[in-house]
CSV table of C-alpha atoms and ligand atoms in Angstrom, one decimal:
chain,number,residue,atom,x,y,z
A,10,UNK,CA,-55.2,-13.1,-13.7
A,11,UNK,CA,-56.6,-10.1,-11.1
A,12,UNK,CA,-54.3,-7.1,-10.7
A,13,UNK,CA,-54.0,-8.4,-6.9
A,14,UNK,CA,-52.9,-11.3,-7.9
A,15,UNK,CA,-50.6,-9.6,-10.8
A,16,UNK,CA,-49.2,-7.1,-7.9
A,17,UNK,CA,-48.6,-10.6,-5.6
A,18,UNK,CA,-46.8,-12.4,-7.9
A,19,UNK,CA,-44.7,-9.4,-8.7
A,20,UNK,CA,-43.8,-8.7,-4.7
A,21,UNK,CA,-43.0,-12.4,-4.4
A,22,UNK,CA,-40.7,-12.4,-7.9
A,23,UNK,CA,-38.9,-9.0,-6.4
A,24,UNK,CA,-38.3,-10.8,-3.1
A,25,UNK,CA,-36.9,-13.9,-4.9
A,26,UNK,CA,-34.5,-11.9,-7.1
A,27,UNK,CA,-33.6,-9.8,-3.9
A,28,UNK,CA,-32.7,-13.4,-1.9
A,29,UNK,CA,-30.9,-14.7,-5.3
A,30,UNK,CA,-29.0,-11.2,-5.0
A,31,UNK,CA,-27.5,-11.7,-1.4
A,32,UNK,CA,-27.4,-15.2,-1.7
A,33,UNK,CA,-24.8,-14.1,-4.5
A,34,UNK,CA,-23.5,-11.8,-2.5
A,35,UNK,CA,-22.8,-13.8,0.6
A,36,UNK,CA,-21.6,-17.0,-1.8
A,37,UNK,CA,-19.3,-14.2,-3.5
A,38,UNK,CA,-17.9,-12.9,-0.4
A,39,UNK,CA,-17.4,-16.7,1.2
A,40,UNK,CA,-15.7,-17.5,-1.7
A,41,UNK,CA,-12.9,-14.6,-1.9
A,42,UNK,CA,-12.9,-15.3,2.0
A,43,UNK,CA,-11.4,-18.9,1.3
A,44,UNK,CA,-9.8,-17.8,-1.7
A,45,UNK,CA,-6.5,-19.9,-1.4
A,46,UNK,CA,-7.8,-22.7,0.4
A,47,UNK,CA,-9.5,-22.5,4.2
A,48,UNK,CA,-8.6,-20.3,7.0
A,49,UNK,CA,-4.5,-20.6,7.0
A,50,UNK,CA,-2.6,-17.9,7.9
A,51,UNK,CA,-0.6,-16.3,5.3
A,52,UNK,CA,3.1,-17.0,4.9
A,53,UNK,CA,3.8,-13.7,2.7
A,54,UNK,CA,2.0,-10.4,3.3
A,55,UNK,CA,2.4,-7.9,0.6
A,56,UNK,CA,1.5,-4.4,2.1
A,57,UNK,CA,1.0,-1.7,-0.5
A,58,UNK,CA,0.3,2.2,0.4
A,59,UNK,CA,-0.7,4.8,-2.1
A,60,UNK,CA,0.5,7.7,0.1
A,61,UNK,CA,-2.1,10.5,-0.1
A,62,UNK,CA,-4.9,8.2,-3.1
A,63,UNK,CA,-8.3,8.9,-2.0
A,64,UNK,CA,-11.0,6.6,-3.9
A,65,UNK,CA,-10.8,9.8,-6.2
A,66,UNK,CA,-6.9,9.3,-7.1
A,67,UNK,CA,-7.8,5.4,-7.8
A,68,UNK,CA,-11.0,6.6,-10.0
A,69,UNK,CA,-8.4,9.3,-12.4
A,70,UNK,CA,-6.1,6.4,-12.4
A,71,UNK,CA,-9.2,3.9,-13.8
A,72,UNK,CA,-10.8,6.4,-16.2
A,73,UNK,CA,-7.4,7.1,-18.0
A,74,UNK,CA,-6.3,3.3,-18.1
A,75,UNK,CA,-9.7,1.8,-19.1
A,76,UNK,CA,-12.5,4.4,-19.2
A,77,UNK,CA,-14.6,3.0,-17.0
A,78,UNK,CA,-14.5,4.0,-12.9
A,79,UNK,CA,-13.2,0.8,-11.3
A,80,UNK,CA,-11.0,-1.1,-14.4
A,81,UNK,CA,-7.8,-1.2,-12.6
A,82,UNK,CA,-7.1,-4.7,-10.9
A,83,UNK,CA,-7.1,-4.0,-7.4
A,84,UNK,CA,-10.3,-2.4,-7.6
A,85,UNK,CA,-11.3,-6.0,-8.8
A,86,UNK,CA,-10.5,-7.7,-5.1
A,87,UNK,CA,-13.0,-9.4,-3.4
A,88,UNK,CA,-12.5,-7.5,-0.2
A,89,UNK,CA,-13.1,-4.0,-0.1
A,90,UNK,CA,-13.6,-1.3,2.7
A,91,UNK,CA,-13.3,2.5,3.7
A,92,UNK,CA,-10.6,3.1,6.7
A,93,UNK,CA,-10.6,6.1,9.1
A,94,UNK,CA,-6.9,8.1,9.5
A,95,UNK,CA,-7.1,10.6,11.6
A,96,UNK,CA,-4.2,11.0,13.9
A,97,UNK,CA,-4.1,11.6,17.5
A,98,UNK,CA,-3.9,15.2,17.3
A,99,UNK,CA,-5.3,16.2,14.5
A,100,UNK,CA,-8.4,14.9,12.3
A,101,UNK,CA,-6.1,15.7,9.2
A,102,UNK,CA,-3.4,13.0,9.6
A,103,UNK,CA,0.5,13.3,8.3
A,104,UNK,CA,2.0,10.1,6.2
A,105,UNK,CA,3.7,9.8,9.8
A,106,UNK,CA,1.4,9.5,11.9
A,107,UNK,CA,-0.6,7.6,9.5
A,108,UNK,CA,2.1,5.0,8.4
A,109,UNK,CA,2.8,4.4,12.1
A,110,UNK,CA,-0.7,3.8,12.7
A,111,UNK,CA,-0.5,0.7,10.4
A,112,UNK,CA,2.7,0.0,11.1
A,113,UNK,CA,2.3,-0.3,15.0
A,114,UNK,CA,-1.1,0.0,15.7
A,115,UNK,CA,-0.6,3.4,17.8
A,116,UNK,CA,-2.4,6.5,17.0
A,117,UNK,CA,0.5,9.4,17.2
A,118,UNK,CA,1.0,12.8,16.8
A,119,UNK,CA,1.1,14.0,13.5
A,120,UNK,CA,5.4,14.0,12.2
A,121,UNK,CA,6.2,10.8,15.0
A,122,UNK,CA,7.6,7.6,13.7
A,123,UNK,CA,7.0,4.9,15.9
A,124,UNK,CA,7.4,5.8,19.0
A,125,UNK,CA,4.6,6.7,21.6
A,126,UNK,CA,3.9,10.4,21.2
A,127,UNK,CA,1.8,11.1,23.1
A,128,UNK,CA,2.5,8.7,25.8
A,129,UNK,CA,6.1,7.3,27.3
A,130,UNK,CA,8.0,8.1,24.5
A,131,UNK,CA,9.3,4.3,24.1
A,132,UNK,CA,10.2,2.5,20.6
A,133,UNK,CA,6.9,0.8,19.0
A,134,UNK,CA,7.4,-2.5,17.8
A,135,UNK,CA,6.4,-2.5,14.0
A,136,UNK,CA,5.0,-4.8,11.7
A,137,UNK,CA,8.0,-5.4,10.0
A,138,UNK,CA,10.3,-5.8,13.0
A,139,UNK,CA,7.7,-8.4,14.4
A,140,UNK,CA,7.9,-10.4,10.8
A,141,UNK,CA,11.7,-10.2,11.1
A,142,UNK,CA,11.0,-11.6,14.7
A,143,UNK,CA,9.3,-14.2,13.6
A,144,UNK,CA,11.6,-15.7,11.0
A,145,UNK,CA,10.3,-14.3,8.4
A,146,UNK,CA,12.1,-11.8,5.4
A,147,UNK,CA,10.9,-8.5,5.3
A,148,UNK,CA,11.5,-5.5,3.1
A,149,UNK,CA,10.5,-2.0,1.8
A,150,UNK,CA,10.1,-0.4,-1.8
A,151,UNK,CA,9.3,2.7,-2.2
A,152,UNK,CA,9.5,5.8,-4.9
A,153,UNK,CA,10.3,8.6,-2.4
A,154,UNK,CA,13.7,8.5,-0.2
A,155,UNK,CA,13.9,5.3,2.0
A,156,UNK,CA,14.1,7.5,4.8
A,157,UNK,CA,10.7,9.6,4.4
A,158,UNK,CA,7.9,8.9,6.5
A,159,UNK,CA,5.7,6.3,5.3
A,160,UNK,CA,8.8,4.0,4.7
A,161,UNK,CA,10.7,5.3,7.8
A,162,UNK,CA,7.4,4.4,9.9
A,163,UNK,CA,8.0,0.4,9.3
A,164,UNK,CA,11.5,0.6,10.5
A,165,UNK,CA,13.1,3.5,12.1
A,166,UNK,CA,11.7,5.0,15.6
A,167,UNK,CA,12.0,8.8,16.1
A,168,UNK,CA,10.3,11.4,17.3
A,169,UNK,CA,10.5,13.7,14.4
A,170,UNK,CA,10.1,12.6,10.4
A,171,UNK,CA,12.6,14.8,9.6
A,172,UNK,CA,15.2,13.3,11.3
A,173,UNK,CA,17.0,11.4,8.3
A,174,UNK,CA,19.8,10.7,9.7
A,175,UNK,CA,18.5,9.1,12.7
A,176,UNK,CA,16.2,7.6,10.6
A,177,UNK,CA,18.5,6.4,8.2
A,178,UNK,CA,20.4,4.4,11.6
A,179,UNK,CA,17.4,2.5,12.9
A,180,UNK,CA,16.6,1.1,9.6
A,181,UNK,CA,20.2,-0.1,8.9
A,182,UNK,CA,21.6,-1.2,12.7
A,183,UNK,CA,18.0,-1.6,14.4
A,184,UNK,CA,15.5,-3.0,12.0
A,185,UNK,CA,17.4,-4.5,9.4
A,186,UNK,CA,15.4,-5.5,6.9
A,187,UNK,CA,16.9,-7.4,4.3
A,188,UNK,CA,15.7,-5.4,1.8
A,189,UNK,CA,15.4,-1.3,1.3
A,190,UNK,CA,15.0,0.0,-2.4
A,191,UNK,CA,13.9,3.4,-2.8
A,192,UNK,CA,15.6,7.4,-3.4
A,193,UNK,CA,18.9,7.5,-1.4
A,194,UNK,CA,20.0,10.8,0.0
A,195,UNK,CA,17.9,12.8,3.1
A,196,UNK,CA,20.1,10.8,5.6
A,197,UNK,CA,20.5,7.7,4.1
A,198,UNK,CA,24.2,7.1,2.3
A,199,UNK,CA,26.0,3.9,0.8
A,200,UNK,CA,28.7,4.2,3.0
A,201,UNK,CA,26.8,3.6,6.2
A,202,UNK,CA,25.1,0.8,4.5
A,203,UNK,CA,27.8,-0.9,3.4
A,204,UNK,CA,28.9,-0.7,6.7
A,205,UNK,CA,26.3,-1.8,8.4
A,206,UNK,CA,26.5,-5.2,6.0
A,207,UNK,CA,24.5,-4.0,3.2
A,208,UNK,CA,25.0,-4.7,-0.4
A,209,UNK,CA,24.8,-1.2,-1.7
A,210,UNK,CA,23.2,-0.7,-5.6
A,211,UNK,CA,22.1,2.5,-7.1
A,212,UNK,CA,20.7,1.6,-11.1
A,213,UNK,CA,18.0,-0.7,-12.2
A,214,UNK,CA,20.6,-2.7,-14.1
A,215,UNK,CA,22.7,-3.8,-10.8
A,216,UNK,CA,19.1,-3.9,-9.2
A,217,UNK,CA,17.8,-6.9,-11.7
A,218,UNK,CA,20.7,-8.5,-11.4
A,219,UNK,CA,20.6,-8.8,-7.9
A,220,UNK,CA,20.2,-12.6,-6.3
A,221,UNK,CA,19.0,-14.1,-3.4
A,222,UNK,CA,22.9,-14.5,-1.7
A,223,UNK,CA,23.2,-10.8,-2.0
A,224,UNK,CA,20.6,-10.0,1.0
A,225,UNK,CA,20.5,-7.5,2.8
A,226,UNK,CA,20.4,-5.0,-0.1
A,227,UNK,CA,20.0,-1.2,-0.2
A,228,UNK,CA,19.2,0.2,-3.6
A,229,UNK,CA,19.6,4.0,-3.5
A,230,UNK,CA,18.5,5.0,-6.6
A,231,UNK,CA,19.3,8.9,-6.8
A,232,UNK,CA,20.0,11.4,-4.1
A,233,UNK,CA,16.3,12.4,-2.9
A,234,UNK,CA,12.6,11.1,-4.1
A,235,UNK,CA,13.1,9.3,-7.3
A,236,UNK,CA,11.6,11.5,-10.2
A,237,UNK,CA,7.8,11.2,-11.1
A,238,UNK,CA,6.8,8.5,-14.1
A,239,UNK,CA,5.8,11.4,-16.6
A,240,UNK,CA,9.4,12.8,-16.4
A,241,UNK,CA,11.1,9.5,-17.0
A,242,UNK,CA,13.4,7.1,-14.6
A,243,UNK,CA,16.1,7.5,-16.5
A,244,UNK,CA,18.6,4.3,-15.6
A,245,UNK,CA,16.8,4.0,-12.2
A,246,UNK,CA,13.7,1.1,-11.9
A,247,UNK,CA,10.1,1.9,-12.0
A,248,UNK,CA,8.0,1.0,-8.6
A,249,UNK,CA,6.9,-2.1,-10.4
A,250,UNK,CA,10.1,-3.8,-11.4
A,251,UNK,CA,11.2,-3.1,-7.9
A,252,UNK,CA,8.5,-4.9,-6.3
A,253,UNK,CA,8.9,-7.7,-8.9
A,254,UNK,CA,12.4,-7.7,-7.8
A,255,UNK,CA,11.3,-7.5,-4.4
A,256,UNK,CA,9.1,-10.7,-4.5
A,257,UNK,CA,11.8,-12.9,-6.7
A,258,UNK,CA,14.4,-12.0,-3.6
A,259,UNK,CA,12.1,-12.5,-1.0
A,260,UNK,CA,10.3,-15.6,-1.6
A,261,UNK,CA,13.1,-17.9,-2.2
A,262,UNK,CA,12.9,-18.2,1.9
A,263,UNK,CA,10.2,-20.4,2.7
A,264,UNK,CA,9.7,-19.0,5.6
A,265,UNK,CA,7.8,-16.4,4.1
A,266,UNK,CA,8.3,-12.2,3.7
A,267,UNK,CA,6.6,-9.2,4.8
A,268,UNK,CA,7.1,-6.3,2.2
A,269,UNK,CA,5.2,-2.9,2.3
A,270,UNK,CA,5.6,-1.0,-1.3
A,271,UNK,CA,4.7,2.4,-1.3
A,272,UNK,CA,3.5,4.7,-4.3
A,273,UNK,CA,5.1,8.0,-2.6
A,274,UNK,CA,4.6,10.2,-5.5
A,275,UNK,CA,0.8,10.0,-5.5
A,276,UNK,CA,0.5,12.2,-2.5
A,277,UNK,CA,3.8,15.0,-3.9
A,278,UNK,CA,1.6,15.1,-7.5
A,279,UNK,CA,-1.5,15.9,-5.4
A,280,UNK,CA,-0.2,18.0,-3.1
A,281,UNK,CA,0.6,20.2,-6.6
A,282,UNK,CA,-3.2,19.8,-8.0
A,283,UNK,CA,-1.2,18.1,-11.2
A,284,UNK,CA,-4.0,15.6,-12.0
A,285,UNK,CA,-0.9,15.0,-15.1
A,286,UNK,CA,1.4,13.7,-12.4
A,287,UNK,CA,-1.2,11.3,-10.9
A,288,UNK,CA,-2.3,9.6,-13.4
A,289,UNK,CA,1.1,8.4,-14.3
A,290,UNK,CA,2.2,7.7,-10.6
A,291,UNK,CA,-1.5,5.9,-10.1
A,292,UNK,CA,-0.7,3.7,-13.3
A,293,UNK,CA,2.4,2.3,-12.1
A,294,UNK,CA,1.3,1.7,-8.6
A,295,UNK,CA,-1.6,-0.3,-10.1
A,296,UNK,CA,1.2,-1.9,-11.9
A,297,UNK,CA,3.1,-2.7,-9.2
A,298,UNK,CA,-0.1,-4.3,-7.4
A,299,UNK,CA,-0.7,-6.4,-10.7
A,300,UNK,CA,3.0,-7.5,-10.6
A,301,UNK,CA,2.2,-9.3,-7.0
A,302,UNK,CA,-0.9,-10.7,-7.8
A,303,UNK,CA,0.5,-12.1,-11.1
A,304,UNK,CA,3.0,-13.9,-8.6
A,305,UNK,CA,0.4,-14.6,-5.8
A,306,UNK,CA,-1.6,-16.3,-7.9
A,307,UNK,CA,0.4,-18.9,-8.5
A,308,UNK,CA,1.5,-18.9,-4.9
A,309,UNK,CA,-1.4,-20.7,-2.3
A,310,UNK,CA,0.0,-18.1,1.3
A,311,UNK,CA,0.1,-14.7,0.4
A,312,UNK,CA,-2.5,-11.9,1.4
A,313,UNK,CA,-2.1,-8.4,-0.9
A,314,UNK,CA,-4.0,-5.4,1.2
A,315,UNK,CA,-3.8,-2.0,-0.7
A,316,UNK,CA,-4.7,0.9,0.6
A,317,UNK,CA,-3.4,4.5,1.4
A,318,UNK,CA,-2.3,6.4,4.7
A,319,UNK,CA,-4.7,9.7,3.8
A,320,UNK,CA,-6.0,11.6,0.2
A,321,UNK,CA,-4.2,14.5,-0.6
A,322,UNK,CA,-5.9,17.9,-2.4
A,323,UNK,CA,-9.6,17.0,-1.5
A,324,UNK,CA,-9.7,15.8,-5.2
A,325,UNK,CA,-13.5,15.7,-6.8
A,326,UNK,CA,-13.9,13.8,-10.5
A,327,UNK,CA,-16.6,16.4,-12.3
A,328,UNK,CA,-16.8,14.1,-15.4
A,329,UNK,CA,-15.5,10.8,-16.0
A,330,UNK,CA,-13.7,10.5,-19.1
A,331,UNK,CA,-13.2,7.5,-21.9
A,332,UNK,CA,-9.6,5.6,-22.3
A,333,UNK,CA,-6.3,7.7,-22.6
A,334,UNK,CA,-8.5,10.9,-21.8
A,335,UNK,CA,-8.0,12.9,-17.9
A,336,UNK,CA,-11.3,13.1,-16.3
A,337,UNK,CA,-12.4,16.5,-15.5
A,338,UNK,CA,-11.7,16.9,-11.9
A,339,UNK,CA,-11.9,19.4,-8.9
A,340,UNK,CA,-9.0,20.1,-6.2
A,341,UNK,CA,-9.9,21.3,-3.0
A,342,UNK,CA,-6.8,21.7,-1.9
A,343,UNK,CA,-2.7,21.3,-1.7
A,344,UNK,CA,-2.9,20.0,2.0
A,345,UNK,CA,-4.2,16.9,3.1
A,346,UNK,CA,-7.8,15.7,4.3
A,347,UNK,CA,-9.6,13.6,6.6
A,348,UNK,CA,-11.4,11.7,3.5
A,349,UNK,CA,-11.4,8.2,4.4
A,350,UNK,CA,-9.5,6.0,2.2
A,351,UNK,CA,-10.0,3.2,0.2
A,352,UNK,CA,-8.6,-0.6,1.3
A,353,UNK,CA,-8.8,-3.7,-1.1
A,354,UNK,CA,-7.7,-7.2,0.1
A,355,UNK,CA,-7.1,-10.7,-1.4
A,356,UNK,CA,-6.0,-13.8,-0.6
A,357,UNK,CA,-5.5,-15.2,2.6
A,358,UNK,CA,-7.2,-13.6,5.8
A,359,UNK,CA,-8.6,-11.0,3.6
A,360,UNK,CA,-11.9,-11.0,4.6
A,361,UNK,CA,-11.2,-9.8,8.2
A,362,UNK,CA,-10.6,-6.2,6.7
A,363,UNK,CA,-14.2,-5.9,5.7
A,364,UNK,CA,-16.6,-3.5,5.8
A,365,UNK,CA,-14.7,-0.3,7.4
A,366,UNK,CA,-12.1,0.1,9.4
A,367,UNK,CA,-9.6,2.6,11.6
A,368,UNK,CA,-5.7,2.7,10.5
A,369,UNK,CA,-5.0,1.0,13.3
A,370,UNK,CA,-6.9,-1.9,12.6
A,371,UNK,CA,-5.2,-2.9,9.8
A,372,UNK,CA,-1.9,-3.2,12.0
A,373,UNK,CA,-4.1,-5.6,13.9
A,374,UNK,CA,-5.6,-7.4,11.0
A,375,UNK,CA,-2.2,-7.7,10.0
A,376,UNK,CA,-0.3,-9.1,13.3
A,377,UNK,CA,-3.7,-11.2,13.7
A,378,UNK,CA,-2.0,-13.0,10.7
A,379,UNK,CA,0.9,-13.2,11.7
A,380,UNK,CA,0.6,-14.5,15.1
A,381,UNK,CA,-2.4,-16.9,14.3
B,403,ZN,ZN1,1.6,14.8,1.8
């Protein structure tokens, strides 16, 4: 055989592997897109936000858990892009601005919940309140106070984040969702829940005893954010067994559920450089994604999208590391970035958040499902 033909045969063999490849590739991604069966809309949307996890946070998070870059599970979904979150006045977002982005669809000023800022000023319908609209159950999990920002974006409408009170008030006689566990305190109070027609619980024990009749509930598990996973919860739940607890509450309606589940320790363990701190908070929000997709697999509606308002502490990973060891990493620093951040879907309607994306498009990604 003559070199030429040698060097042929060898271009033609390159281009079939390369078709096999993207034939893969494109069979692969079809596949995931129908994951669940066709092109129905999903009945349950499970929205989780790693508040300030870059692609680096995920990557500490993988290396300690299973040595390798990307052995967490949501780094497994068959949908994944990058998403833009700058805010509308500055290219370094807040978990305000950021959260109402998703929430509404709106870019805002950094600190505004939900209302247009700049612009008229007037309530923006959220998300959650259009769910709630629709028929559907909605609620909110979180491991900071259920009145910070990222929480408060999805169901309180003020001008400033630091308004708990106010905050506190549109979530419980506005929005109403039938479900809020996260801190208490910073505005938020039994009294005004329980007022406002809310079962009030503040330990994990009441919390896992909790049934379907006792809707709307408000767990306020301690007075502010609820402590980090490396200092232990004490008698109050993890983020996991609150989503689990969540789900079980939530999907006995077969109407279906919106619940957004945020991982608000991420961005306060990067915002102190204490790569420590966010491994452990990392860990359980992976845990608390695997808890839904243990209970979405079995369930033929739902669409998980994880992602993160911005990265916190420009974080850099210098060395990867081997299981149970923290990868030698770089901080940048204690303030936010513009980093865009990482977004994995599954399930239902998860392939229209492919290949990149701003925040704001995953609000209309979101009410696309919902209103299809
Ligand atoms: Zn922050």
């Amino acid at each position: 055989m003559s070199i030429l033909t040698r060097s042929r045969l060898g271009r033609l063999s390159f281009l079939l592997f390369i078709i096999a490849v993207s034939g893969a590739l494109i069979l692969s991604f079809l596949v995931s897109c129908s994951i669940n069966g066709g092109d129905d809309s999903p009945r349950n949307i499970i929205l989780f936000i790693g508040d300030g996890m870059g692609e680096a946070q995920v990557k500490v998070g993988s290396y300690f858990a299973t040595g390798m870059e990307a052995g967490l599970p949501f780094q497994q979904f068959p949908v994944r892009s990058v998403v833009t979150t700058y805010s509308a006045d500055s290219p370094i977002t807040d978990s305000a601005a950021a959260a109402t982005a998703m929430a509404t669809g709106r870019k805002v000023n950094n600190g505004v919940l939900s209302v247009a800022i700049p612009g008229d000023g007037e309530p923006l319908e959220t998300i959650l309140e259009l769910s709630l609209k629709q028929g559907r159950r909605a609620g909110i999990v979180t491991t900071t106070s259920i009145t910070h920002a990222t929480p408060a974006a999805f169901a309180a409408h003020q001008p400033s984040r630091t308004d708990g009170a106010s905050i506190a008030r549109d979530m419980l006689h506005g929005a109403k969702p039938d479900l809020l566990f996260g801190g208490g305190g910073e505005g938020m109070d039994p009294q005004m829940a329980q007022e406002s027609g809310y079962r009030v619980i503040t330990d994990r024990e009441s919390m896992l005893k909790l049934t379907f009749k006792d809707l709307p509930v408000s767990g306020q598990f301690g007075t502010t954010h609820m402590p980090y996973e490396s200092e232990g919860l004490g008698n109050l739940p993890h983020l996991s067994e609150m989503t689990q607890k969540a789900i079980d509450l939530l999907s006995q309606d077969p109407a279906g559920f919106f619940l957004v589940v945020e991982g608000g320790r991420i961005d306060h363990a990067a915002h102190r450089n204490d790569v420590q701190l966010l491994v452990g908070e990392v860990l359980e929000f992976s845990r608390a994604v695997e808890v839904a997709l243990q209970w979405a697999e079995g369930d033929s509606h739902t669409l998980i999208v994880v992602t993160a308002d911005h990265e916190t502490g420009g974080l850099e990973i210098l060395h990867g590391a081997s299981q149970g060891q923290i990868p030698e990493v770089r901080w940048s620093t204690t303030g936010h970035t513009g980093i865009p951040v990482p977004l994995y879907a599954w399930g239902l309607g998860a392939c229209s958040f492919a290949p990149q994306l701003d925040n704001t498009e995953i609000h209309q990604r979101l009410k696309g499902c919902l209103l299809k």
